[in-house]
Short mmCIF file of C-alpha atoms and ligand atoms in Angstrom, two decimals:
data_model
loop_
_atom_site.label_atom_id
_atom_site.label_comp_id
_atom_site.label_asym_id
_atom_site.label_seq_id
_atom_site.Cartn_x
_atom_site.Cartn_y
_atom_site.Cartn_z
CA GLY A 1 -51.00 -9.04 -51.39
CA LYS A 2 -49.51 -11.54 -49.02
CA THR A 3 -49.98 -11.22 -45.25
CA ALA A 4 -46.82 -9.90 -43.58
CA VAL A 5 -45.60 -12.16 -40.77
CA ALA A 6 -43.32 -11.11 -37.91
CA GLY A 7 -42.97 -12.31 -34.34
CA VAL A 8 -41.05 -12.72 -31.14
CA ALA A 9 -38.91 -15.70 -30.12
CA GLY A 10 -38.17 -16.57 -26.50
CA HIS A 11 -38.31 -19.44 -24.05
CA PRO A 12 -40.63 -19.18 -22.22
CA ILE A 13 -42.77 -16.83 -24.36
CA ALA A 14 -46.30 -17.08 -22.96
CA HIS A 15 -46.02 -13.92 -20.84
CA SER A 16 -44.44 -11.72 -23.52
CA LEU A 17 -46.27 -8.42 -24.01
CA SER A 18 -44.88 -7.98 -27.54
CA PRO A 19 -47.73 -9.78 -29.38
CA LEU A 20 -50.25 -7.59 -27.57
CA ILE A 21 -48.37 -4.40 -28.49
CA HIS A 22 -47.63 -5.23 -32.15
CA ASN A 23 -51.06 -6.71 -32.94
CA ALA A 24 -52.80 -3.64 -31.48
CA TRP A 25 -50.68 -1.42 -33.75
CA ILE A 26 -51.33 -3.70 -36.74
CA ALA A 27 -55.09 -3.52 -36.17
CA ALA A 28 -55.13 0.26 -35.75
CA ALA A 29 -52.92 0.76 -38.81
CA GLY A 30 -55.23 -1.47 -40.86
CA ILE A 31 -52.32 -3.39 -42.38
CA ASP A 32 -52.46 -7.03 -43.47
CA ALA A 33 -50.02 -8.48 -40.98
CA VAL A 34 -49.76 -10.86 -38.02
CA TYR A 35 -47.27 -10.88 -35.13
CA VAL A 36 -46.77 -14.32 -33.63
CA PRO A 37 -45.03 -15.66 -30.49
CA PHE A 38 -42.51 -18.46 -31.14
CA SER A 39 -40.92 -20.63 -28.49
CA PRO A 40 -38.21 -22.92 -29.83
CA LEU A 41 -36.59 -25.19 -27.25
CA PRO A 42 -33.48 -23.58 -25.73
CA ASP A 43 -31.05 -25.58 -27.89
CA ALA A 44 -33.03 -25.17 -31.12
CA PHE A 45 -32.87 -21.41 -31.76
CA GLN A 46 -30.16 -21.58 -34.39
CA ARG A 47 -31.98 -24.21 -36.47
CA PHE A 48 -35.23 -22.27 -36.07
CA ALA A 49 -33.62 -19.10 -37.44
CA GLU A 50 -31.92 -21.02 -40.26
CA GLY A 51 -35.31 -22.43 -41.22
CA LEU A 52 -36.74 -18.93 -41.61
CA ARG A 53 -34.08 -17.76 -44.10
CA GLY A 54 -35.54 -16.48 -47.34
CA GLY A 55 -39.02 -17.53 -46.24
CA SER A 56 -42.09 -15.48 -45.45
CA VAL A 57 -41.30 -14.31 -41.92
CA ARG A 58 -39.97 -10.77 -42.27
CA GLY A 59 -38.43 -10.44 -38.88
CA LEU A 60 -38.29 -11.42 -35.25
CA ASN A 61 -37.88 -9.76 -31.94
CA VAL A 62 -35.67 -11.92 -29.76
CA THR A 63 -35.86 -12.23 -26.01
CA LEU A 64 -34.45 -14.47 -23.24
CA PRO A 65 -32.47 -16.70 -23.67
CA PHE A 66 -31.78 -16.20 -27.38
CA LYS A 67 -30.26 -12.72 -27.73
CA GLU A 68 -26.66 -13.93 -28.01
CA ALA A 69 -27.58 -16.82 -30.32
CA ALA A 70 -29.48 -14.36 -32.53
CA LEU A 71 -26.35 -12.30 -33.02
CA ALA A 72 -24.44 -15.43 -34.02
CA VAL A 73 -26.80 -16.50 -36.85
CA ALA A 74 -26.63 -13.17 -38.72
CA GLU A 75 -24.30 -12.30 -41.60
CA GLU A 76 -24.85 -8.59 -41.08
CA VAL A 77 -24.65 -7.06 -37.59
CA SER A 78 -25.39 -3.43 -36.73
CA GLU A 79 -22.79 -1.51 -34.74
CA ARG A 80 -25.12 -1.22 -31.73
CA ALA A 81 -25.86 -4.97 -31.70
CA ASP A 82 -22.15 -5.71 -31.93
CA LEU A 83 -21.42 -3.36 -29.03
CA ALA A 84 -24.24 -4.86 -26.94
CA GLY A 85 -22.99 -8.38 -27.72
CA ALA A 86 -26.60 -9.36 -28.37
CA ALA A 87 -29.46 -8.89 -30.84
CA ASN A 88 -33.10 -8.28 -30.00
CA LEU A 89 -34.16 -7.86 -33.63
CA LEU A 90 -33.53 -10.09 -36.66
CA ILE A 91 -34.52 -9.17 -40.19
CA PHE A 92 -34.84 -11.95 -42.78
CA ASN A 93 -33.80 -10.37 -46.06
CA ASP A 94 -35.22 -11.44 -49.46
CA ASP A 95 -31.78 -12.65 -50.56
CA GLY A 96 -31.70 -15.22 -47.74
CA THR A 97 -29.34 -13.30 -45.46
CA ILE A 98 -30.10 -12.32 -41.87
CA THR A 99 -29.45 -8.89 -40.37
CA ALA A 100 -29.08 -8.54 -36.58
CA ASP A 101 -29.89 -5.32 -34.79
CA ASN A 102 -30.47 -4.26 -31.20
CA VAL A 103 -33.04 -1.57 -30.41
CA ASP A 104 -33.08 -2.13 -26.62
CA GLY A 105 -30.67 0.80 -26.25
CA LEU A 106 -33.01 3.05 -28.25
CA GLY A 107 -35.83 1.97 -25.95
CA LEU A 108 -33.74 2.66 -22.86
CA MET A 109 -32.76 6.17 -23.96
CA ALA A 110 -36.30 6.99 -25.13
CA ALA A 111 -37.67 5.79 -21.76
CA PHE A 112 -35.39 8.27 -19.97
CA ALA A 113 -36.49 11.05 -22.35
CA GLN A 114 -40.16 10.23 -21.74
CA GLN A 115 -40.19 9.73 -17.96
CA ALA A 116 -37.24 11.93 -16.91
CA PRO A 117 -37.45 14.88 -19.33
CA GLY A 118 -34.22 16.79 -19.64
CA PHE A 119 -32.04 13.86 -18.56
CA ASP A 120 -28.68 14.03 -20.30
CA ALA A 121 -26.72 10.78 -20.43
CA ALA A 122 -23.55 12.72 -21.29
CA SER A 123 -23.75 14.96 -18.21
CA GLY A 124 -22.02 12.65 -15.73
CA PRO A 125 -21.24 9.10 -14.60
CA VAL A 126 -23.92 6.43 -14.92
CA VAL A 127 -24.21 3.21 -12.92
CA VAL A 128 -25.49 -0.10 -14.29
CA ILE A 129 -26.25 -2.82 -11.73
CA GLY A 130 -25.92 -6.36 -13.08
CA ALA A 131 -23.67 -8.00 -15.62
CA GLY A 132 -25.97 -10.12 -17.78
CA GLY A 133 -27.06 -9.36 -21.32
CA ALA A 134 -29.38 -6.55 -20.23
CA ALA A 135 -26.58 -4.82 -18.31
CA ARG A 136 -24.15 -5.08 -21.20
CA GLY A 137 -26.79 -3.67 -23.57
CA ALA A 138 -27.47 -0.75 -21.22
CA ALA A 139 -23.75 -0.03 -20.78
CA ALA A 140 -23.28 -0.12 -24.56
CA ALA A 141 -26.17 2.31 -25.03
CA PHE A 142 -24.62 4.76 -22.54
CA VAL A 143 -21.24 4.46 -24.30
CA GLN A 144 -22.98 5.37 -27.57
CA ALA A 145 -24.89 8.21 -25.86
CA GLY A 146 -21.59 9.77 -24.83
CA SER A 147 -21.63 9.03 -21.09
CA PRO A 148 -18.21 10.03 -19.75
CA GLU A 149 -18.04 7.12 -17.28
CA ILE A 150 -20.04 3.91 -16.85
CA ARG A 151 -19.73 1.95 -13.60
CA ILE A 152 -20.91 -1.66 -13.63
CA VAL A 153 -21.82 -2.97 -10.18
CA ASN A 154 -22.30 -6.72 -9.86
CA ARG A 155 -22.43 -9.48 -7.27
CA THR A 156 -19.92 -11.45 -9.34
CA LEU A 157 -17.16 -8.92 -10.00
CA ALA A 158 -15.52 -10.98 -12.74
CA ARG A 159 -18.64 -10.70 -14.91
CA ALA A 160 -18.66 -6.90 -14.54
CA GLU A 161 -14.97 -6.86 -15.44
CA MET A 162 -15.73 -8.83 -18.60
CA ILE A 163 -18.20 -6.18 -19.75
CA ALA A 164 -15.70 -3.44 -18.93
CA GLY A 165 -13.09 -5.32 -20.97
CA ALA A 166 -15.46 -5.67 -23.92
CA LEU A 167 -16.61 -2.04 -23.94
CA GLY A 168 -13.32 -0.37 -23.12
CA LYS A 169 -12.17 2.84 -21.57
CA PRO A 170 -15.21 4.59 -20.06
CA VAL A 171 -16.48 1.40 -18.37
CA SER A 172 -15.28 0.19 -14.96
CA ALA A 173 -16.34 -2.61 -12.59
CA TYR A 174 -17.38 -2.50 -8.91
CA PRO A 175 -18.37 -5.28 -6.49
CA LEU A 176 -21.85 -5.05 -4.95
CA ASP A 177 -20.45 -4.07 -1.53
CA GLN A 178 -18.92 -0.95 -3.12
CA ALA A 179 -22.19 0.25 -4.65
CA ALA A 180 -22.18 3.40 -2.47
CA ALA A 181 -18.84 4.45 -3.98
CA ALA A 182 -20.18 3.77 -7.48
CA PHE A 183 -23.26 5.93 -6.77
CA HIS A 184 -21.09 8.95 -5.93
CA GLY A 185 -21.85 11.73 -8.44
CA ALA A 186 -24.00 9.46 -10.65
CA VAL A 187 -26.63 11.03 -12.92
CA ALA A 188 -28.43 7.70 -13.46
CA VAL A 189 -28.56 4.26 -11.82
CA VAL A 190 -30.05 1.44 -13.90
CA ASN A 191 -31.07 -1.83 -12.26
CA ALA A 192 -30.37 -4.48 -14.92
CA THR A 193 -30.44 -7.48 -12.57
CA SER A 194 -33.15 -10.08 -12.38
CA ALA A 195 -33.09 -9.83 -8.57
CA GLY A 196 -35.69 -8.16 -6.44
CA VAL A 197 -38.87 -9.07 -8.24
CA ALA A 198 -40.24 -10.11 -4.87
CA SER A 199 -39.52 -7.48 -2.22
CA GLU A 200 -38.02 -10.05 0.16
CA ASP A 201 -35.33 -10.88 -2.39
CA ALA A 202 -34.75 -7.27 -3.47
CA LEU A 203 -31.17 -6.07 -3.70
CA ASP A 204 -30.19 -4.18 -0.57
CA LEU A 205 -28.68 -1.19 -2.35
CA PRO A 206 -27.62 2.01 -0.53
CA LEU A 207 -29.86 4.18 -2.72
CA GLU A 208 -29.62 7.03 -0.20
CA ALA A 209 -26.01 7.40 -1.43
CA THR A 210 -27.25 8.45 -4.89
CA PRO A 211 -27.25 12.20 -5.60
CA GLU A 212 -30.67 13.85 -5.20
CA HIS A 213 -30.82 14.62 -8.94
CA ALA A 214 -29.94 11.04 -9.98
CA VAL A 215 -32.56 9.23 -12.09
CA LEU A 216 -33.26 5.63 -11.02
CA MET A 217 -34.33 3.19 -13.74
CA ASP A 218 -35.40 -0.47 -13.44
CA MET A 219 -35.40 -2.70 -16.51
CA THR A 220 -37.68 -5.20 -14.77
CA TYR A 221 -41.39 -4.42 -15.24
CA ARG A 222 -43.06 -7.28 -13.33
CA PRO A 223 -44.27 -5.72 -11.11
CA LEU A 224 -44.49 -2.35 -12.86
CA VAL A 225 -43.31 -0.57 -9.71
CA THR A 226 -40.49 -2.77 -8.43
CA PRO A 227 -39.17 -2.59 -4.86
CA TYR A 228 -36.15 -0.71 -6.29
CA LEU A 229 -38.37 1.94 -7.93
CA ALA A 230 -40.56 2.19 -4.83
CA ARG A 231 -37.49 2.86 -2.67
CA GLY A 232 -36.25 5.44 -5.15
CA ARG A 233 -39.59 7.23 -5.12
CA GLY A 234 -39.55 7.12 -1.31
CA LEU A 235 -36.24 8.99 -1.50
CA ARG A 236 -37.87 11.46 -3.95
CA ARG A 237 -35.63 10.48 -6.82
CA ARG A 238 -36.99 10.65 -10.38
CA THR A 239 -37.67 7.14 -11.72
CA VAL A 240 -38.05 5.42 -15.10
CA ASP A 241 -39.76 2.02 -15.48
CA GLY A 242 -38.98 -1.01 -17.62
CA LEU A 243 -42.37 -0.98 -19.37
CA ALA A 244 -41.49 2.33 -21.04
CA MET A 245 -38.30 0.74 -22.36
CA LEU A 246 -40.17 -2.32 -23.65
CA ILE A 247 -42.75 -0.22 -25.51
CA LEU A 248 -40.18 2.21 -26.87
CA GLN A 249 -38.07 -0.62 -28.37
CA ALA A 250 -41.21 -2.10 -29.91
CA GLY A 251 -41.76 1.06 -32.02
CA PRO A 252 -38.50 0.82 -34.00
CA SER A 253 -39.04 -2.96 -34.31
CA PHE A 254 -42.49 -2.36 -35.84
CA GLU A 255 -40.94 0.09 -38.32
CA SER A 256 -38.34 -2.49 -39.37
CA PHE A 257 -40.99 -5.16 -39.91
CA PHE A 258 -43.73 -3.18 -41.59
CA GLY A 259 -42.10 -0.04 -42.99
CA ARG A 260 -44.23 2.46 -41.11
CA THR A 261 -44.34 4.02 -37.66
CA PRO A 262 -46.83 2.69 -35.08
CA PRO A 263 -50.19 4.49 -35.10
CA PRO A 264 -49.93 6.96 -32.20
CA GLU A 265 -53.60 6.76 -31.25
CA VAL A 266 -53.25 3.33 -29.61
CA ASP A 267 -52.56 3.57 -25.87
CA VAL A 268 -50.36 0.48 -25.67
CA ARG A 269 -49.08 1.50 -22.26
CA ALA A 270 -52.58 1.34 -20.77
CA MET A 271 -53.11 -2.05 -22.44
CA CYS A 272 -49.91 -3.43 -20.96
CA GLU A 273 -50.69 -2.00 -17.52
CA GLN A 274 -54.03 -3.84 -17.59
CA VAL A 275 -52.17 -7.11 -18.11
CA LEU A 276 -49.44 -6.40 -15.55
CA ALA A 277 -51.76 -5.09 -12.85
CA PRO A 278 -55.37 -5.93 -13.64
CA PRO A 279 -57.80 -3.83 -11.59
CA ALA A 280 -59.11 -5.62 -8.50
CA THR A 281 -62.53 -7.16 -9.01
P1 NDP B 1 -29.31 -12.33 -16.59
O1 NDP B 1 -29.91 -13.51 -15.92
O2 NDP B 1 -28.37 -12.55 -17.72
O3 NDP B 1 -28.52 -11.41 -15.50
C1 NDP B 1 -28.86 -11.45 -14.19
C2 NDP B 1 -28.03 -10.44 -13.38
O4 NDP B 1 -28.71 -10.25 -12.14
C3 NDP B 1 -26.63 -10.90 -13.05
O5 NDP B 1 -25.77 -9.78 -13.07
C4 NDP B 1 -26.77 -11.46 -11.64
O6 NDP B 1 -25.61 -11.36 -10.86
C5 NDP B 1 -27.82 -10.53 -11.07
N1 NDP B 1 -28.58 -11.15 -9.98
C6 NDP B 1 -29.60 -12.04 -10.08
N2 NDP B 1 -30.07 -12.36 -8.87
C7 NDP B 1 -29.35 -11.65 -7.97
C8 NDP B 1 -29.39 -11.53 -6.54
N3 NDP B 1 -30.27 -12.21 -5.80
N4 NDP B 1 -28.50 -10.71 -5.95
C9 NDP B 1 -27.61 -10.00 -6.69
N5 NDP B 1 -27.54 -10.06 -8.04
C10 NDP B 1 -28.40 -10.88 -8.67
O7 NDP B 1 -30.53 -11.45 -17.04
P2 NDP B 1 -30.62 -10.36 -18.21
O8 NDP B 1 -29.42 -9.50 -18.17
O9 NDP B 1 -30.94 -10.99 -19.49
O10 NDP B 1 -31.93 -9.53 -17.77
C11 NDP B 1 -32.00 -8.81 -16.55
C12 NDP B 1 -33.40 -8.22 -16.38
O11 NDP B 1 -33.67 -7.19 -17.34
C13 NDP B 1 -34.53 -9.25 -16.55
O12 NDP B 1 -35.48 -9.05 -15.50
C14 NDP B 1 -35.12 -8.90 -17.90
O13 NDP B 1 -36.48 -9.27 -18.00
C15 NDP B 1 -34.94 -7.41 -17.93
N6 NDP B 1 -34.97 -6.82 -19.28
C16 NDP B 1 -35.89 -5.84 -19.56
C17 NDP B 1 -35.95 -5.24 -20.81
C18 NDP B 1 -36.95 -4.16 -21.06
O14 NDP B 1 -37.21 -3.84 -22.22
N7 NDP B 1 -37.53 -3.56 -20.05
C19 NDP B 1 -35.02 -5.64 -21.89
C20 NDP B 1 -34.08 -6.66 -21.50
C21 NDP B 1 -34.08 -7.24 -20.25
P3 NDP B 1 -24.39 -12.44 -11.00
O15 NDP B 1 -23.63 -12.10 -12.23
O16 NDP B 1 -23.61 -12.27 -9.75
O17 NDP B 1 -25.06 -13.81 -11.09
#
């Protein structure tokens, strides 16, 4: 048969862990497939996707800054991608049409299930910090998971209000200086900002105002243990990391591309950890 081709599109793409994850699964499954990184220039994503219609690439994962553009090129859009306002998965159908989906929310919920067993998104208010695409996707996932109240906290209040407007009733907006009020009674607090990768520029959040049982999650995974997660652990909160989310959205993507589940014997987490934090030599 013909080699199955899938990939990931982003700009930049060099540091993406997705090729490592998918190609390890492909090798272990013994299937004839390749997973390739693509990096169209920022203004060329639409033409790139148009050029793949009806061709031999089965599907793409989509990352920064193309998730909104990916939604726009598709004829068919899943409900969860529509709610997230973004797609992280495109399928190129044999009839030349494109289907957009978003499995980031699946990855987020599965990451909570894996690293905070027993967590119930419907059991109380959840807080999402940030108002970019990642924050909107997380808020949409909590809406779909039945969270009774979602509080978006953002430096720029107007952007949080836009997400609340798009997602409707259970979602409300808070400015960053009212984070302590937003944390009141929360069962989860998700950091979906791109701030705080270096500890000196970390968000100064009043994490001590979170309930003791609250689960703290960071979508950023460089470094694996972010300053936010380290502070949460210092306060003895349960934490969930962004690498779990990344790996757990890759599984459903792999199934969409290749029609089978990833082989469970591959320890992709250990592989990714090696890349993120290579052992000192
Ligand atoms: P955006 O750039 O769209 O959003 C950035 C957000 O961070 C904005 O709300 C912005 O606030 C806020 N922010 C940035 N710097 C600061 C600062 N110094 N102080 C306060 N707020 C700040 O990014 P995305 O939404 O696309 O992605 C966010 C993060 O999530 C990225 O690190 C990304 O890699 C990660 N991610 C991880 C995934 C995973 O699978 N683990 C999946 C998807 C994303 P303002 O609006 O005021 O500018």
